[in-house]
C-alpha cells in the first residue's frame, strides 16, 4: 500500500519538492480499489518538504485531466498568458 | 477494462509547446499533447535540453518571486513532472540549442533504437537528420490517432475535437 500523510499541514511556506503523476494502470489492483480509481485515472504523488519530507497522494479520477493541476498552478502563480523572455 | 496499448514514442520538446500551455489561445494543443503523453505513451514525460529546462525554471522563479513558496515550488514541480531535463547530455555551456538537440536526439536514438523519436519545434522543420514536427503538425498527428481521440473525448466527456484548428 502506498503510504501517505494527508493529515500534514500544507501552508504557503511549504516547499513542493516534486510531483509525479502516475496512471492507474501502473499501480496495483488493490490500490486502485482502495482509491476508487480506474486504470484510466491517475494519482498525483507530491513530495512536500515539511520537516521531514512528506508524501501526499491525490486521486485524479473521472473527468479530471492530469493536466488540470498544472494549469491551476500556472493560474495561481500569475503566469497565464505570460511570454517567455529569455 | 483492458490495458491501453502504450505507444513507444519519445518526444523532445523546446519552449514552444510549453509556451502554448501557458497561453489561452493555444492551450488546447499543449493540453492534448500532455494528455497524450500521460495516457498513451510509455514515456510519459517529454525531454528537454538542460540549458532550456533551466531557463524555464529560472523564468518561473523570476516571475513568481512575489508569490509564496508553495505556489512557486508547485508550479516548478508541475513543469518538471511533464518535462524532464535530459541530464544525459551532462554539463554544457548551453549556448547552442540546435547542437544540443541534435546530440540528444542521437543519444536517445542510440539507446532506444526501436522507439520513434520526435522533436517538437518549429526551429528544426525540414532538418535532414532529426525527425521534427511543429505544434500544428503535432496537433494534427495526435488528432489522427483515432483510438486515442475516442478515448480522450469519451473519458473527459468533451465534444469531438476539430484537428483542423
mmCIF file of C-alpha atoms in Angstrom:
data_model
loop_
_atom_site.group_PDB
_atom_site.id
_atom_site.type_symbol
_atom_site.label_atom_id
_atom_site.label_comp_id
_atom_site.label_asym_id
_atom_site.label_seq_id
_atom_site.Cartn_x
_atom_site.Cartn_y
_atom_site.Cartn_z
ATOM 1 C CA UNK A 1 0.000 0.000 0.000
ATOM 2 C CA UNK A 2 1.213 3.483 -0.793
ATOM 3 C CA UNK A 3 1.978 5.303 2.420
ATOM 4 C CA UNK A 4 0.842 8.852 2.738
ATOM 5 C CA UNK A 5 0.484 11.696 5.160
ATOM 6 C CA UNK A 6 -2.676 13.508 4.242
ATOM 7 C CA UNK A 7 -3.027 14.915 7.729
ATOM 8 C CA UNK A 8 0.065 17.053 7.371
ATOM 9 C CA UNK A 9 -0.287 20.776 7.282
ATOM 10 C CA UNK A 10 0.417 22.319 3.894
ATOM 11 C CA UNK A 11 0.663 26.041 4.091
ATOM 12 C CA UNK A 12 2.075 28.811 1.943
ATOM 13 C CA UNK A 13 5.554 28.223 3.349
ATOM 14 C CA UNK A 14 5.567 24.560 2.339
ATOM 15 C CA UNK A 15 8.026 23.674 -0.401
ATOM 16 C CA UNK A 16 6.927 21.244 -3.105
ATOM 17 C CA UNK A 17 9.969 19.123 -3.937
ATOM 18 C CA UNK A 18 8.418 17.006 -6.662
ATOM 19 C CA UNK A 19 5.201 15.994 -8.362
ATOM 20 C CA UNK A 20 4.779 12.698 -10.160
ATOM 21 C CA UNK A 21 1.557 11.775 -11.897
ATOM 22 C CA UNK A 22 1.074 8.052 -12.375
ATOM 23 C CA UNK A 23 -1.564 6.266 -14.389
ATOM 24 C CA UNK A 24 -3.974 3.974 -12.581
ATOM 25 C CA UNK A 25 -2.838 1.056 -14.721
ATOM 26 C CA UNK A 26 0.658 1.426 -13.214
ATOM 27 C CA UNK A 27 -0.414 0.828 -9.620
ATOM 28 C CA UNK A 28 -1.732 -2.377 -8.065
ATOM 29 C CA UNK A 29 -5.310 -3.544 -8.457
ATOM 30 C CA UNK A 30 -5.731 -3.426 -4.688
ATOM 31 C CA UNK A 31 -4.531 0.166 -4.574
ATOM 32 C CA UNK A 32 -6.942 1.121 -7.376
ATOM 33 C CA UNK A 33 -9.839 -0.405 -5.465
ATOM 34 C CA UNK A 34 -8.812 1.372 -2.275
ATOM 35 C CA UNK A 35 -8.589 4.691 -4.081
ATOM 36 C CA UNK A 36 -11.692 4.117 -6.170
ATOM 37 C CA UNK A 37 -9.926 4.814 -9.428
ATOM 38 C CA UNK A 38 -9.860 3.005 -12.768
ATOM 39 C CA UNK A 39 -6.871 2.067 -14.904
ATOM 40 C CA UNK A 40 -7.536 5.198 -16.960
ATOM 41 C CA UNK A 41 -7.492 7.519 -13.932
ATOM 42 C CA UNK A 42 -4.352 8.896 -12.323
ATOM 43 C CA UNK A 43 -2.783 9.533 -8.942
ATOM 44 C CA UNK A 44 -0.646 12.537 -8.195
ATOM 45 C CA UNK A 45 2.231 11.911 -5.807
ATOM 46 C CA UNK A 46 3.501 15.147 -4.326
ATOM 47 C CA UNK A 47 6.543 15.343 -2.067
ATOM 48 C CA UNK A 48 6.450 18.313 0.270
ATOM 49 C CA UNK A 49 9.268 19.480 2.466
ATOM 50 C CA UNK A 50 7.683 19.845 5.820
ATOM 51 C CA UNK A 51 10.416 18.644 8.142
ATOM 52 C CA UNK A 52 10.875 15.865 7.152
ATOM 53 C CA UNK A 53 9.781 15.273 3.572
ATOM 54 C CA UNK A 54 6.228 14.012 3.304
ATOM 55 C CA UNK A 55 4.325 12.336 0.535
ATOM 56 C CA UNK A 56 0.813 13.440 -0.364
ATOM 57 C CA UNK A 57 -1.209 11.301 -2.759
ATOM 58 C CA UNK A 58 -4.252 12.667 -4.564
ATOM 59 C CA UNK A 59 -6.575 10.797 -6.873
ATOM 60 C CA UNK A 60 -7.251 12.317 -10.302
ATOM 61 C CA UNK A 61 -10.382 10.468 -11.256
ATOM 62 C CA UNK A 62 -13.352 10.676 -13.570
ATOM 63 C CA UNK A 63 -13.381 13.731 -15.796
ATOM 64 C CA UNK A 64 -10.413 15.402 -14.111
ATOM 65 C CA UNK A 65 -7.493 15.553 -16.515
ATOM 66 C CA UNK A 66 -3.953 15.011 -15.236
ATOM 67 C CA UNK A 67 -3.050 18.377 -16.792
ATOM 68 C CA UNK A 68 -5.660 20.302 -14.762
ATOM 69 C CA UNK A 69 -3.402 20.689 -11.741
ATOM 70 C CA UNK A 70 -0.532 22.100 -13.835
ATOM 71 C CA UNK A 71 -2.907 24.579 -15.443
ATOM 72 C CA UNK A 72 -4.206 25.611 -11.992
ATOM 73 C CA UNK A 73 -0.621 26.073 -10.779
ATOM 74 C CA UNK A 74 0.068 28.416 -13.686
ATOM 75 C CA UNK A 75 -3.043 30.449 -12.896
ATOM 76 C CA UNK A 76 -2.243 30.573 -9.173
ATOM 77 C CA UNK A 77 1.290 31.713 -9.946
ATOM 78 C CA UNK A 78 0.022 34.508 -12.212
ATOM 79 C CA UNK A 79 1.826 33.036 -15.227
ATOM 80 C CA UNK A 80 -1.177 32.691 -17.507
ATOM 81 C CA UNK A 81 -0.516 34.313 -20.905
ATOM 82 C CA UNK A 82 2.958 35.483 -19.836
ATOM 83 C CA UNK A 83 5.553 35.139 -22.556
ATOM 84 C CA UNK A 84 8.953 33.586 -22.070
ATOM 85 C CA UNK A 85 11.512 36.347 -22.364
ATOM 86 C CA UNK A 86 14.828 34.587 -22.139
ATOM 87 C CA UNK B 1 -11.219 -2.758 -18.629
ATOM 88 C CA UNK B 2 -8.338 -3.889 -20.767
ATOM 89 C CA UNK B 3 -4.971 -2.174 -20.528
ATOM 90 C CA UNK B 4 -4.488 0.522 -23.082
ATOM 91 C CA UNK B 5 -1.735 -0.207 -25.526
ATOM 92 C CA UNK B 6 1.035 2.258 -24.921
ATOM 93 C CA UNK B 7 2.831 3.863 -27.804
ATOM 94 C CA UNK B 8 6.590 3.661 -27.810
ATOM 95 C CA UNK B 9 7.347 7.236 -28.766
ATOM 96 C CA UNK B 10 9.767 9.629 -27.164
ATOM 97 C CA UNK B 11 9.334 13.371 -27.534
ATOM 98 C CA UNK B 12 11.984 16.050 -27.269
ATOM 99 C CA UNK B 13 10.397 19.459 -26.873
ATOM 100 C CA UNK B 14 11.554 23.057 -26.699
ATOM 101 C CA UNK B 15 9.875 26.088 -25.154
ATOM 102 C CA UNK B 16 7.214 26.444 -27.881
ATOM 103 C CA UNK B 17 4.757 23.760 -26.736
ATOM 104 C CA UNK B 18 5.312 24.771 -23.094
ATOM 105 C CA UNK B 19 4.524 28.388 -24.016
ATOM 106 C CA UNK B 20 1.340 27.097 -25.670
ATOM 107 C CA UNK B 21 0.359 25.508 -22.369
ATOM 108 C CA UNK B 22 0.774 28.872 -20.603
ATOM 109 C CA UNK B 23 -1.249 30.734 -23.236
ATOM 110 C CA UNK B 24 -5.002 30.936 -23.577
ATOM 111 C CA UNK B 25 -5.303 30.751 -27.393
ATOM 112 C CA UNK B 26 -3.130 27.662 -27.982
ATOM 113 C CA UNK B 27 -3.674 25.919 -24.683
ATOM 114 C CA UNK B 28 -5.798 23.145 -26.203
ATOM 115 C CA UNK B 29 -2.891 21.970 -28.392
ATOM 116 C CA UNK B 30 -0.490 21.608 -25.496
ATOM 117 C CA UNK B 31 -3.179 20.111 -23.288
ATOM 118 C CA UNK B 32 -3.903 17.444 -25.878
ATOM 119 C CA UNK B 33 -0.195 16.687 -26.216
ATOM 120 C CA UNK B 34 0.482 16.381 -22.481
ATOM 121 C CA UNK B 35 -2.596 14.184 -22.047
ATOM 122 C CA UNK B 36 -1.397 12.044 -24.942
ATOM 123 C CA UNK B 37 1.907 11.632 -23.132
ATOM 124 C CA UNK B 38 0.245 10.660 -19.853
ATOM 125 C CA UNK B 39 -2.400 8.357 -21.224
ATOM 126 C CA UNK B 40 -0.911 6.875 -24.338
ATOM 127 C CA UNK B 41 2.878 6.887 -24.310
ATOM 128 C CA UNK B 42 5.211 4.586 -22.423
ATOM 129 C CA UNK B 43 7.497 7.541 -21.830
ATOM 130 C CA UNK B 44 5.042 9.864 -20.105
ATOM 131 C CA UNK B 45 7.410 12.837 -19.925
ATOM 132 C CA UNK B 46 8.908 14.879 -22.705
ATOM 133 C CA UNK B 47 12.644 15.513 -22.709
ATOM 134 C CA UNK B 48 14.196 18.953 -22.917
ATOM 135 C CA UNK B 49 17.819 20.001 -23.286
ATOM 136 C CA UNK B 50 19.236 21.090 -19.895
ATOM 137 C CA UNK B 51 20.029 24.718 -20.768
ATOM 138 C CA UNK B 52 16.462 25.365 -21.934
ATOM 139 C CA UNK B 53 14.969 23.480 -18.994
ATOM 140 C CA UNK B 54 16.984 25.674 -16.631
ATOM 141 C CA UNK B 55 15.871 28.821 -18.455
ATOM 142 C CA UNK B 56 12.209 27.911 -17.970
ATOM 143 C CA UNK B 57 12.663 27.015 -14.283
ATOM 144 C CA UNK B 58 14.552 30.297 -13.730
ATOM 145 C CA UNK B 59 11.841 32.182 -15.642
ATOM 146 C CA UNK B 60 9.148 30.682 -13.391
ATOM 147 C CA UNK B 61 11.202 31.580 -10.299
ATOM 148 C CA UNK B 62 11.749 35.133 -11.534
ATOM 149 C CA UNK B 63 8.102 35.674 -12.391
ATOM 150 C CA UNK B 64 6.814 34.214 -9.133
ATOM 151 C CA UNK B 65 9.272 35.922 -6.807
ATOM 152 C CA UNK B 66 6.359 37.796 -5.197
ATOM 153 C CA UNK B 67 4.409 34.589 -4.563
ATOM 154 C CA UNK B 68 4.567 32.271 -1.561
ATOM 155 C CA UNK B 69 6.874 29.241 -1.518
ATOM 156 C CA UNK B 70 4.066 26.730 -2.063
ATOM 157 C CA UNK B 71 2.771 28.480 -5.199
ATOM 158 C CA UNK B 72 6.230 28.969 -6.673
ATOM 159 C CA UNK B 73 7.572 25.490 -5.993
ATOM 160 C CA UNK B 74 4.360 23.767 -7.078
ATOM 161 C CA UNK B 75 4.460 25.482 -10.493
ATOM 162 C CA UNK B 76 8.064 24.334 -10.952
ATOM 163 C CA UNK B 77 7.321 20.786 -9.742
ATOM 164 C CA UNK B 78 4.345 20.549 -12.120
ATOM 165 C CA UNK B 79 6.534 21.664 -15.028
ATOM 166 C CA UNK B 80 9.147 19.068 -14.083
ATOM 167 C CA UNK B 81 6.507 16.336 -13.950
ATOM 168 C CA UNK B 82 5.744 16.856 -17.627
ATOM 169 C CA UNK B 83 9.117 17.947 -18.924
ATOM 170 C CA UNK B 84 12.254 16.116 -17.885
ATOM 171 C CA UNK B 85 15.655 17.721 -18.015
ATOM 172 C CA UNK B 86 17.706 15.484 -20.292
ATOM 173 C CA UNK B 87 20.697 15.394 -17.992
ATOM 174 C CA UNK B 88 22.198 12.546 -20.019
ATOM 175 C CA UNK B 89 23.755 15.349 -22.012
ATOM 176 C CA UNK B 90 25.823 16.284 -18.997
ATOM 177 C CA UNK B 91 27.196 19.730 -18.485
ATOM 178 C CA UNK B 92 27.486 22.058 -21.434
ATOM 179 C CA UNK B 93 27.757 25.800 -21.852
ATOM 180 C CA UNK B 94 24.194 25.757 -23.183
ATOM 181 C CA UNK B 95 24.874 28.228 -25.940
ATOM 182 C CA UNK B 96 23.917 26.066 -28.875
ATOM 183 C CA UNK B 97 20.382 24.697 -28.667
ATOM 184 C CA UNK B 98 20.489 23.130 -32.114
ATOM 185 C CA UNK B 99 23.712 21.242 -31.392
ATOM 186 C CA UNK B 100 22.400 20.014 -28.031
ATOM 187 C CA UNK B 101 19.057 18.991 -29.558
ATOM 188 C CA UNK B 102 20.776 17.031 -32.326
ATOM 189 C CA UNK B 103 23.039 15.383 -29.756
ATOM 190 C CA UNK B 104 20.105 14.485 -27.515
ATOM 191 C CA UNK B 105 18.203 13.084 -30.489
ATOM 192 C CA UNK B 106 21.190 10.918 -31.426
ATOM 193 C CA UNK B 107 21.744 9.685 -27.873
ATOM 194 C CA UNK B 108 18.089 8.673 -27.437
ATOM 195 C CA UNK B 109 18.102 7.064 -30.877
ATOM 196 C CA UNK B 110 21.149 5.043 -29.876
ATOM 197 C CA UNK B 111 19.755 3.800 -26.564
ATOM 198 C CA UNK B 112 16.189 3.317 -27.821
ATOM 199 C CA UNK B 113 16.666 2.119 -31.414
ATOM 200 C CA UNK B 114 13.195 0.574 -31.526
ATOM 201 C CA UNK B 115 11.343 3.724 -30.483
ATOM 202 C CA UNK B 116 10.102 6.628 -32.547
ATOM 203 C CA UNK B 117 11.682 9.910 -31.531
ATOM 204 C CA UNK B 118 10.076 13.212 -32.403
ATOM 205 C CA UNK B 119 11.460 16.697 -31.864
ATOM 206 C CA UNK B 120 8.601 19.135 -31.299
ATOM 207 C CA UNK B 121 9.780 22.501 -32.540
ATOM 208 C CA UNK B 122 9.292 24.808 -35.487
ATOM 209 C CA UNK B 123 13.017 25.644 -35.378
ATOM 210 C CA UNK B 124 14.115 22.362 -36.883
ATOM 211 C CA UNK B 125 11.486 21.975 -39.558
ATOM 212 C CA UNK B 126 12.918 20.161 -42.575
ATOM 213 C CA UNK B 127 16.065 19.324 -40.623
ATOM 214 C CA UNK B 128 17.671 16.488 -42.507
ATOM 215 C CA UNK B 129 18.866 14.418 -39.558
ATOM 216 C CA UNK B 130 16.235 14.799 -36.861
ATOM 217 C CA UNK B 131 12.585 13.891 -37.052
ATOM 218 C CA UNK B 132 10.965 17.239 -36.313
ATOM 219 C CA UNK B 133 7.369 18.345 -36.080
ATOM 220 C CA UNK B 134 5.935 21.746 -35.118
ATOM 221 C CA UNK B 135 2.931 22.345 -32.820
ATOM 222 C CA UNK B 136 0.493 22.423 -35.732
ATOM 223 C CA UNK B 137 1.859 19.176 -37.101
ATOM 224 C CA UNK B 138 1.851 17.579 -33.672
ATOM 225 C CA UNK B 139 -1.789 18.517 -33.104
ATOM 226 C CA UNK B 140 -2.702 17.072 -36.481
ATOM 227 C CA UNK B 141 -0.650 13.936 -35.808
ATOM 228 C CA UNK B 142 -2.316 13.247 -32.456
ATOM 229 C CA UNK B 143 -5.722 14.132 -33.921
ATOM 230 C CA UNK B 144 -5.293 11.365 -36.475
ATOM 231 C CA UNK B 145 -4.856 8.772 -33.744
ATOM 232 C CA UNK B 146 -8.488 7.717 -33.720
ATOM 233 C CA UNK B 147 -8.119 5.293 -30.824
ATOM 234 C CA UNK B 148 -6.583 7.936 -28.566
ATOM 235 C CA UNK B 149 -9.004 10.668 -29.646
ATOM 236 C CA UNK B 150 -12.003 8.399 -28.996
ATOM 237 C CA UNK B 151 -10.591 7.646 -25.567
ATOM 238 C CA UNK B 152 -9.837 11.311 -24.819
ATOM 239 C CA UNK B 153 -13.239 12.583 -25.922
ATOM 240 C CA UNK B 154 -15.118 9.827 -24.113
ATOM 241 C CA UNK B 155 -13.095 9.956 -20.899
ATOM 242 C CA UNK B 156 -13.342 13.707 -20.465
ATOM 243 C CA UNK B 157 -16.785 13.998 -21.986
ATOM 244 C CA UNK B 158 -15.805 16.642 -24.491
ATOM 245 C CA UNK B 159 -17.195 17.103 -27.959
ATOM 246 C CA UNK B 160 -15.319 15.925 -30.971
ATOM 247 C CA UNK B 161 -12.070 17.843 -31.310
ATOM 248 C CA UNK B 162 -11.536 19.543 -34.594
ATOM 249 C CA UNK B 163 -7.979 18.717 -35.537
ATOM 250 C CA UNK B 164 -8.139 21.267 -38.339
ATOM 251 C CA UNK B 165 -7.869 24.100 -35.772
#
